[in-house]
Short mmCIF file of C-alpha atoms and ligand atoms in Angstrom, two decimals:
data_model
loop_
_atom_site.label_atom_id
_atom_site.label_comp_id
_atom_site.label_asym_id
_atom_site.label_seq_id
_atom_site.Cartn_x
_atom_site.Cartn_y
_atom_site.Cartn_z
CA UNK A 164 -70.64 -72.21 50.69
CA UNK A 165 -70.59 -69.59 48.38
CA UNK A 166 -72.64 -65.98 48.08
CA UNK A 167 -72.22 -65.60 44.65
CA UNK A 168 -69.17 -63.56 45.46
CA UNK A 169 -67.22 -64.67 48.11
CA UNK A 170 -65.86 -68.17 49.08
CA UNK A 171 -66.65 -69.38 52.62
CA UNK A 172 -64.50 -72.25 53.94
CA UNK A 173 -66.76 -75.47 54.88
CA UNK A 174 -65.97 -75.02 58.73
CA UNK A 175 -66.73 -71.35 58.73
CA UNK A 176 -70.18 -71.88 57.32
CA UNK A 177 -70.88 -74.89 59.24
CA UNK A 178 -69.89 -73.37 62.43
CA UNK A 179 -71.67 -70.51 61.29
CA UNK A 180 -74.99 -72.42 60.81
CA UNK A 181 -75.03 -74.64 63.83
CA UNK A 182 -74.01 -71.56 65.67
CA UNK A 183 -70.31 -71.68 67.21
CA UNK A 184 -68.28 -68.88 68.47
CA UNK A 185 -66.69 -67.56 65.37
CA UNK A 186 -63.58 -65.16 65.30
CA UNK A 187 -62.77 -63.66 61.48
CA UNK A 188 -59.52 -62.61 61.68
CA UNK A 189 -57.68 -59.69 58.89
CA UNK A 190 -55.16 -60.24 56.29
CA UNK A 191 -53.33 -57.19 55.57
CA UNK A 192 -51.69 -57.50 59.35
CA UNK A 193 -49.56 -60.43 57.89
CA UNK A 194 -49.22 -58.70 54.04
CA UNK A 195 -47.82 -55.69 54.96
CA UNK A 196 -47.87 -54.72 58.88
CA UNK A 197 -45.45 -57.17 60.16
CA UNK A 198 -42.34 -58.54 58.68
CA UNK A 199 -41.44 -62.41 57.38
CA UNK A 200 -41.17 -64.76 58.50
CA UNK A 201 -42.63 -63.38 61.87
CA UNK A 202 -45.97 -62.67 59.96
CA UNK A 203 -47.05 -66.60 59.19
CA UNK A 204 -46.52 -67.57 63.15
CA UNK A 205 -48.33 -64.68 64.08
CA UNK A 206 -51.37 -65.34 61.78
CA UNK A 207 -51.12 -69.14 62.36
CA UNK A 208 -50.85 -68.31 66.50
CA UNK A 209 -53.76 -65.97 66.24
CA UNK A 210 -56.17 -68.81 64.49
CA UNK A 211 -54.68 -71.46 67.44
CA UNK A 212 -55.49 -68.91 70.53
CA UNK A 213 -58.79 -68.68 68.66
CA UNK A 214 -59.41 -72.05 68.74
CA UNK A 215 -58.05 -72.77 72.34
CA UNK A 216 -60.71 -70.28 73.37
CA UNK A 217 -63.33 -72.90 71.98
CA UNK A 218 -64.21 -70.82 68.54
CA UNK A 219 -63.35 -71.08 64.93
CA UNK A 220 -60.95 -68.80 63.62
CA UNK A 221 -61.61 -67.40 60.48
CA UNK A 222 -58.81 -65.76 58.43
CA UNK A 223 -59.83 -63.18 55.67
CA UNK A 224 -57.94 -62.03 52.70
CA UNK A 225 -58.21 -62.08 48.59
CA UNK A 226 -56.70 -65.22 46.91
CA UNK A 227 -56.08 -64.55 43.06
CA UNK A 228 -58.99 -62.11 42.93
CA UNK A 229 -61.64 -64.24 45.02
CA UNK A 230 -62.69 -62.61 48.30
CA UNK A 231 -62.04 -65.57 50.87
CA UNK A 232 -63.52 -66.35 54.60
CA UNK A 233 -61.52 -68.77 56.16
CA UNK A 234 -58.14 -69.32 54.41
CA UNK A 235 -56.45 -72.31 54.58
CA UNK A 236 -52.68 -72.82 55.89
CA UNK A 237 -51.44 -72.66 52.73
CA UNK A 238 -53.21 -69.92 51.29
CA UNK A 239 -52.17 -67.66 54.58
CA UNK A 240 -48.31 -68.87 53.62
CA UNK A 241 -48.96 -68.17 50.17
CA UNK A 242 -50.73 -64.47 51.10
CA UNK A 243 -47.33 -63.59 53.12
CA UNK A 244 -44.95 -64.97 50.96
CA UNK A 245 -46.40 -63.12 47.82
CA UNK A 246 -44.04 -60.19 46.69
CA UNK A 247 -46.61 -59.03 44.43
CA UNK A 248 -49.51 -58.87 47.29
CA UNK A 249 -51.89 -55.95 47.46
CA UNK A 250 -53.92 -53.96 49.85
CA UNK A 251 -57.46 -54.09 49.70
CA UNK A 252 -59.68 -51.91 51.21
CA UNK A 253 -63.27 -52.40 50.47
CA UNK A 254 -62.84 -50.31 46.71
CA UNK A 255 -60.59 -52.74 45.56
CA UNK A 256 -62.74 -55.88 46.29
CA UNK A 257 -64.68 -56.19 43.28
CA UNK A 258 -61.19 -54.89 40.95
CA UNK A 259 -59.84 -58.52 42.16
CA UNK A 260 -62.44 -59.85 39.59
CA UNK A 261 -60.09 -58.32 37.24
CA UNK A 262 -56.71 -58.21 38.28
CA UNK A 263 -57.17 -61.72 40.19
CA UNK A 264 -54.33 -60.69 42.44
CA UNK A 265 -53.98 -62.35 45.86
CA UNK A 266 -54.48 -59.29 48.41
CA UNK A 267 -54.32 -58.62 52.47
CA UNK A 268 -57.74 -57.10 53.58
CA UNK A 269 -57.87 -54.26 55.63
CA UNK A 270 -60.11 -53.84 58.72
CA UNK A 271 -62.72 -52.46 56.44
CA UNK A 272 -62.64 -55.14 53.70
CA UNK A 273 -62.33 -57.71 56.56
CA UNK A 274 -65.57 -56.50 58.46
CA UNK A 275 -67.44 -56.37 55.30
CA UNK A 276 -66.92 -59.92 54.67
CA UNK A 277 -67.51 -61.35 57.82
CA UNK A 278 -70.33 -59.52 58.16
CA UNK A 279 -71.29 -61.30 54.60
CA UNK A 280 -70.30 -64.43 55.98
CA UNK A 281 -72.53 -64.08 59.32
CA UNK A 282 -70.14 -63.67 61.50
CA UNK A 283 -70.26 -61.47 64.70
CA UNK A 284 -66.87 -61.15 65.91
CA UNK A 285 -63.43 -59.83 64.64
CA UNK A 286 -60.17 -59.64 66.17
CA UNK A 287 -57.35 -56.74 64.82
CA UNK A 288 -54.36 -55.07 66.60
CA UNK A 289 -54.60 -51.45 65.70
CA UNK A 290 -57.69 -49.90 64.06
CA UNK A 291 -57.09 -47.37 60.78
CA UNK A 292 -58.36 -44.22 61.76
CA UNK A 293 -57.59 -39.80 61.00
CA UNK A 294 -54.02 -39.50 60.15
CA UNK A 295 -52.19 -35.89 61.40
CA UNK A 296 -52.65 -32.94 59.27
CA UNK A 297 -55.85 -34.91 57.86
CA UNK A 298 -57.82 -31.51 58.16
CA UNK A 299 -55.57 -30.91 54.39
CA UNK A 300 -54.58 -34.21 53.24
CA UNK A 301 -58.07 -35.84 53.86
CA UNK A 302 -56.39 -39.35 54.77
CA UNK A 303 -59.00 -40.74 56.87
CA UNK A 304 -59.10 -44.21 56.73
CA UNK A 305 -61.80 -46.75 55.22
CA UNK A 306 -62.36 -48.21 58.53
CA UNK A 307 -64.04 -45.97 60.16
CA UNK A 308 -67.06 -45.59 57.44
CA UNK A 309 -67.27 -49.19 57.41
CA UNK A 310 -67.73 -49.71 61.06
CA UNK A 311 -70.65 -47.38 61.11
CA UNK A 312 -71.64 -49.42 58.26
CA UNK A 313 -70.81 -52.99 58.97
CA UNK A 314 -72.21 -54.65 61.90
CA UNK A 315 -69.34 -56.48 63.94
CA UNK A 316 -68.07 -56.66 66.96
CA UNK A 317 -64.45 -55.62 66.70
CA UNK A 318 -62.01 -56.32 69.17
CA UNK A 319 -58.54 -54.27 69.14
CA UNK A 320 -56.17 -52.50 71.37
CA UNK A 321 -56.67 -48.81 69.87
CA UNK A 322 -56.01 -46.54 66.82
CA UNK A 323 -52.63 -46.97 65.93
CA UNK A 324 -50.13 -44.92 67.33
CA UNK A 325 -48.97 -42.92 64.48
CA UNK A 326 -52.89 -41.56 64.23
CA UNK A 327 -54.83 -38.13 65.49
CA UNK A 328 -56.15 -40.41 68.18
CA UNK A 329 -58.67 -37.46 69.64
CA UNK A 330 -59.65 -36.61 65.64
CA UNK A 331 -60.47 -40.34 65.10
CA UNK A 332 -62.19 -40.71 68.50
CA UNK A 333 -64.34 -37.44 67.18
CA UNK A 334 -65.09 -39.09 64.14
CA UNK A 335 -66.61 -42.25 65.73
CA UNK A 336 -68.42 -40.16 67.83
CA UNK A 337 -70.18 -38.95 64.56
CA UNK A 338 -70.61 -41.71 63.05
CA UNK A 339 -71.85 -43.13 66.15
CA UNK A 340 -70.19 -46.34 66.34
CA UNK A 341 -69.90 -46.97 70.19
CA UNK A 342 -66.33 -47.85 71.94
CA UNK A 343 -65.99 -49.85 75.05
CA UNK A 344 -63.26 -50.13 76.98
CA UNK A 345 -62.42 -53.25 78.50
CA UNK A 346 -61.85 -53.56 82.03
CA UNK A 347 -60.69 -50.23 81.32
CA UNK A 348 -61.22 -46.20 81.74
CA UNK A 349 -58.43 -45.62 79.19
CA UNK A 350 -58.66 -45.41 75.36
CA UNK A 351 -55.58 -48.05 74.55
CA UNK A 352 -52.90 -46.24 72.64
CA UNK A 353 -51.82 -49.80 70.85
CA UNK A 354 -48.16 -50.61 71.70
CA UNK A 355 -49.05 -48.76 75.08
CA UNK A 356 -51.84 -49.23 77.28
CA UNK A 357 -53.20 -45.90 77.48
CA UNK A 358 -53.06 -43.17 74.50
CA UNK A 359 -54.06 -40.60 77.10
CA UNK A 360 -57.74 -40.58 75.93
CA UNK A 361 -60.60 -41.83 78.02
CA UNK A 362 -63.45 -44.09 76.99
CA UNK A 363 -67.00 -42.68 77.52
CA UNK A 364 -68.24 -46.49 78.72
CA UNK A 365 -66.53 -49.37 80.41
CA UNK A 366 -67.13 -53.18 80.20
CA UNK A 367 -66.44 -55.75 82.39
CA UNK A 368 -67.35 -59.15 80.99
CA UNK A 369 -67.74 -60.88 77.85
CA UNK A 370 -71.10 -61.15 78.18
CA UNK A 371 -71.29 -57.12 78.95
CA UNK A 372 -69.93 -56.71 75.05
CA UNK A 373 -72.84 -59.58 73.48
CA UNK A 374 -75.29 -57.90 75.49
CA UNK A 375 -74.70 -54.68 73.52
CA UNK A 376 -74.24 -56.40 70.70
CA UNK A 377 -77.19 -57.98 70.07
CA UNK A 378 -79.02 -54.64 71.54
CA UNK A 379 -78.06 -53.06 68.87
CA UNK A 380 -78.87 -55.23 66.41
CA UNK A 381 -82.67 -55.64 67.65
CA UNK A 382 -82.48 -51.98 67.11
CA UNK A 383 -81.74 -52.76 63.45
CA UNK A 384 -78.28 -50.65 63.78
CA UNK A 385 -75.50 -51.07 61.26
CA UNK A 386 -73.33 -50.00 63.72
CA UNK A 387 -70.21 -52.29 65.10
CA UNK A 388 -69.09 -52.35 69.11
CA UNK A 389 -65.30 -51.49 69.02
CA UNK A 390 -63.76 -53.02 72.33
CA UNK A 391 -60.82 -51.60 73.06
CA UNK A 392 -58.82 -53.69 75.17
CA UNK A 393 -55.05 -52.48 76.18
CA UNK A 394 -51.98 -54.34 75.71
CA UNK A 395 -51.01 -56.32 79.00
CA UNK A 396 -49.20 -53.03 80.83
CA UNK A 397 -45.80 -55.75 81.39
CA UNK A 398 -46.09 -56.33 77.48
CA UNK A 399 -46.45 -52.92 76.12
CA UNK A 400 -43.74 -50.88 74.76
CA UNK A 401 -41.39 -49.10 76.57
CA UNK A 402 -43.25 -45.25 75.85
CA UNK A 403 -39.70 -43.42 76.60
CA UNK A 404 -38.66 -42.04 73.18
CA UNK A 405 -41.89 -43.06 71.29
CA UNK A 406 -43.24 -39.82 70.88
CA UNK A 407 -39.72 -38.66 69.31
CA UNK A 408 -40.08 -41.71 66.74
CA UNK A 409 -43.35 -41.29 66.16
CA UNK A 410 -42.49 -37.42 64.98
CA UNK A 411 -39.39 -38.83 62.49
CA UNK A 412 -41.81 -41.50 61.27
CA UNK A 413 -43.65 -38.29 59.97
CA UNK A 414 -40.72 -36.76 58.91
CA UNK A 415 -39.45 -39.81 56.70
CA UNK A 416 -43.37 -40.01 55.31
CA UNK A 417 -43.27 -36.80 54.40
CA UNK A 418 -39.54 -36.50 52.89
CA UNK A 419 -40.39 -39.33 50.92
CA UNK A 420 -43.69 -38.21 49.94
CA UNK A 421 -45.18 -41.21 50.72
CA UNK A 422 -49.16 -41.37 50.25
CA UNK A 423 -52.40 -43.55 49.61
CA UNK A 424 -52.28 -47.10 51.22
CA UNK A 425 -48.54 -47.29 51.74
CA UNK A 426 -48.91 -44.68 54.81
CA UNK A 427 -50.17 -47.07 57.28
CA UNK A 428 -47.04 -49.80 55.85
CA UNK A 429 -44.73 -47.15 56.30
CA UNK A 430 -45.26 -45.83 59.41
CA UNK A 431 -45.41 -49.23 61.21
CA UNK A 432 -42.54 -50.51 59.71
CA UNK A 433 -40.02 -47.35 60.33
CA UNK A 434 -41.55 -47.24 64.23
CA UNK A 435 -39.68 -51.19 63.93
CA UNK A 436 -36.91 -50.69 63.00
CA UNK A 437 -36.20 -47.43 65.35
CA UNK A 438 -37.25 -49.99 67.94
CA UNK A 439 -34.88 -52.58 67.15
CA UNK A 440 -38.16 -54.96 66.96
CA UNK A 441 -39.61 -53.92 70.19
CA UNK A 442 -42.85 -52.61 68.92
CA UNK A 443 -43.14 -55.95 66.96
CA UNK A 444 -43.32 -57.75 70.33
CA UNK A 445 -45.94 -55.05 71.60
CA UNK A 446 -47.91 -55.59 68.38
CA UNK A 447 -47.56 -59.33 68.48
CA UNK A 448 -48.85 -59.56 72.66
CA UNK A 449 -51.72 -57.12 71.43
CA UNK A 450 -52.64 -59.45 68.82
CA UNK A 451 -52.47 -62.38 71.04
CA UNK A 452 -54.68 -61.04 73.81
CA UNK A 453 -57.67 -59.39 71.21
CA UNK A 454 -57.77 -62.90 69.61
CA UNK A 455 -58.18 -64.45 73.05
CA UNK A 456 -60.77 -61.94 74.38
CA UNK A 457 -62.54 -61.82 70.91
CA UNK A 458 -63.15 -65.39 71.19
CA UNK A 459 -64.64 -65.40 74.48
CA UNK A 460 -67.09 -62.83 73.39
CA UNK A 461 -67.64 -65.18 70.04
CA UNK A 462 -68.40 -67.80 72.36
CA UNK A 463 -70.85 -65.66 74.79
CA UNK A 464 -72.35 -64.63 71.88
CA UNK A 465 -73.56 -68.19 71.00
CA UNK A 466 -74.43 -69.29 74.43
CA UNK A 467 -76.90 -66.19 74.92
CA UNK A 468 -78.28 -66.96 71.47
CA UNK A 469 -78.99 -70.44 72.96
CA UNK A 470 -80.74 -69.74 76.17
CA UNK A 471 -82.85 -67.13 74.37
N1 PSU B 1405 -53.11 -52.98 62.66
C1 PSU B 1405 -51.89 -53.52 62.72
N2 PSU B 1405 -51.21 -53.68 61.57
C2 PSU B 1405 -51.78 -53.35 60.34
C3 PSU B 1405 -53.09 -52.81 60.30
C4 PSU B 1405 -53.71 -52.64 61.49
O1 PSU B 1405 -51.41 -53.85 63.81
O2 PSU B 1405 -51.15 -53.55 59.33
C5 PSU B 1405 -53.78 -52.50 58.98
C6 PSU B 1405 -55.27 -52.84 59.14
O3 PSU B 1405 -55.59 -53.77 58.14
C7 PSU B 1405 -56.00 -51.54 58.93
C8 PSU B 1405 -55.07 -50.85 57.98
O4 PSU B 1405 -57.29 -51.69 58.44
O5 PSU B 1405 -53.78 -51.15 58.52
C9 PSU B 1405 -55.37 -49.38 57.87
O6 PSU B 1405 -54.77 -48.88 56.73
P1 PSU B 1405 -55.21 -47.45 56.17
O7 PSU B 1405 -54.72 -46.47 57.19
O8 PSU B 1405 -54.50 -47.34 54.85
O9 PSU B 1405 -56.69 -47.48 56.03
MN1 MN B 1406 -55.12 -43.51 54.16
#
């Protein structure tokens, strides 16, 4: 299938159609948030957990220029093996038309495109969101707009660590795209279970989140439903020391005046290495268990569709 601008794989739009529990899955987590060769397993193990859960996984990212739903095997081996790889946010969609570069898709570019595609339901690890002194530097990222925007479920274990996690929280509020927690009171702080935030509402099921879901869309919102669902507490990251990482993370940013898209890159990848890998295992169990628990609302999704 094709929408005049982006290519659907045949098993996304047929699954699609004869309504199956879909799962799109994001790009720019392999491209540039975790390291090779680490990044192919994790994007390959994400589409199998998917699939074990009885959906269809559906990996998004831009291959030379063309906005993609459902990438193959070897276009998500050629995506993380690409030295020359982009970030694309939403703004640079339509600039791969020109540049015809192959490109990782944030959680912004990735919800606009699955929301193209007619999917319902996206798995992430840690959502974009207001960056620290954002009050001067403006860096707010494209996420947020586009999940007041783009209707979606999205399923993902918090705003990522290195973010203002109350400023971000405030900003959904405004934009009034609803957070859940599930089987939780706490707002997840990614590699950690709890970022010391609370969630306004609580969910307990699966079918809890589709219920809302398709609530609000017989209200006719654009809104998505952002699940927050913790890292298993016996997977997260040790939080001892974190905080004191987190603080030369901003240091290095700023000493190297890093800015624009590689802030996100940057941040992740010096928390890493100060962790001798351990926050890639917390980022990899997130991943595991939001693609797991995004499925089962993909499929619950479906089978209230059915009996309706
Ligand atoms: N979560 C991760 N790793 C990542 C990202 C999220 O565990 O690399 C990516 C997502 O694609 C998210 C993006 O949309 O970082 C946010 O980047 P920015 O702050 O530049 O909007
Ligand atoms: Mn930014």
């Amino acid at each position: 299938m094709s929408t005049g601008f982006i290519k659907v794989a045949p098993e996304v739009s047929e699954a699609v159609s004869s309504g199956q529990g879909v799962v799109a899955l994001e790009s720019t987590i392999f491209t540039h948030g975790l390291p090779r060769p680490r990044n192919i397993e994790v994007a390959e193990e994400a589409e199998q957990i998917v699939r074990d859960a009885g959906a269809v996984p559906a990996t998004i990212g831009v291959v030379g220029g063309v906005p993609t739903v459902g990438l193959t095997k070897d276009e998500i081996v050629e995506l993380s093996n690409d030295d020359d790889v982009i970030k694309s946010s939403i703004r640079e969609l339509a600039i791969g038309a020109v540049n015809r570069k192959n490109a990782g898709t944030t959680i912004a570019a990735t919800s606009f495109l699955a929301h193209r595609a007619g999917i319902k339901v996206f798995a992430t690890g840690g959502l974009g969101g207001v960056h620290h002194g954002a009050s001067e530097n403006f860096d707010e990222s494209a996420d947020l707009l586009a999940l007041a925007l783009n209707p979606i479920v999205l399923v993902s274990s918090g705003a990522k660590a290195v973010l203002d996690v109350n400023a971000t929280l405030e900003r959904f509020e405004s934009l009034s795209v609803p957070i859940v927690g599930y089987r939780t009171n706490s707002y997840p702080g990614f590699y950690v279970a709890e970022s010391g935030f609370t969630v306004p509402h609580r969910v307990e099921s699966p079918e809890d989140v589709a219920t809302i879901y398709r609530t609000q869309r017989a209200m006719e919102l654009s809104t998505a439903v952002l699940v927050a669902n913790p890292v298993p507490v016996e997977e997260q990251l040790d939080p001892t020391g974190l905080d004191e990482i987190i603080e030369r993370a901003w240091a290095a940013l700023e000493e190297q005046k890093v800015s624009g898209q590689a802030v996100t890159p940057f941040l992740l990848e010096f928390i890493r290495q100060a962790t001798g890998d351990a926050s890639l295992t917390a980022n990899v169990a997130l991943y595991r268990n939001n693609a797991r628990v995004a499925a089962q609302i993909a499929v619950a999704l479906e089978a209230s569709n059915g009996s309706k």
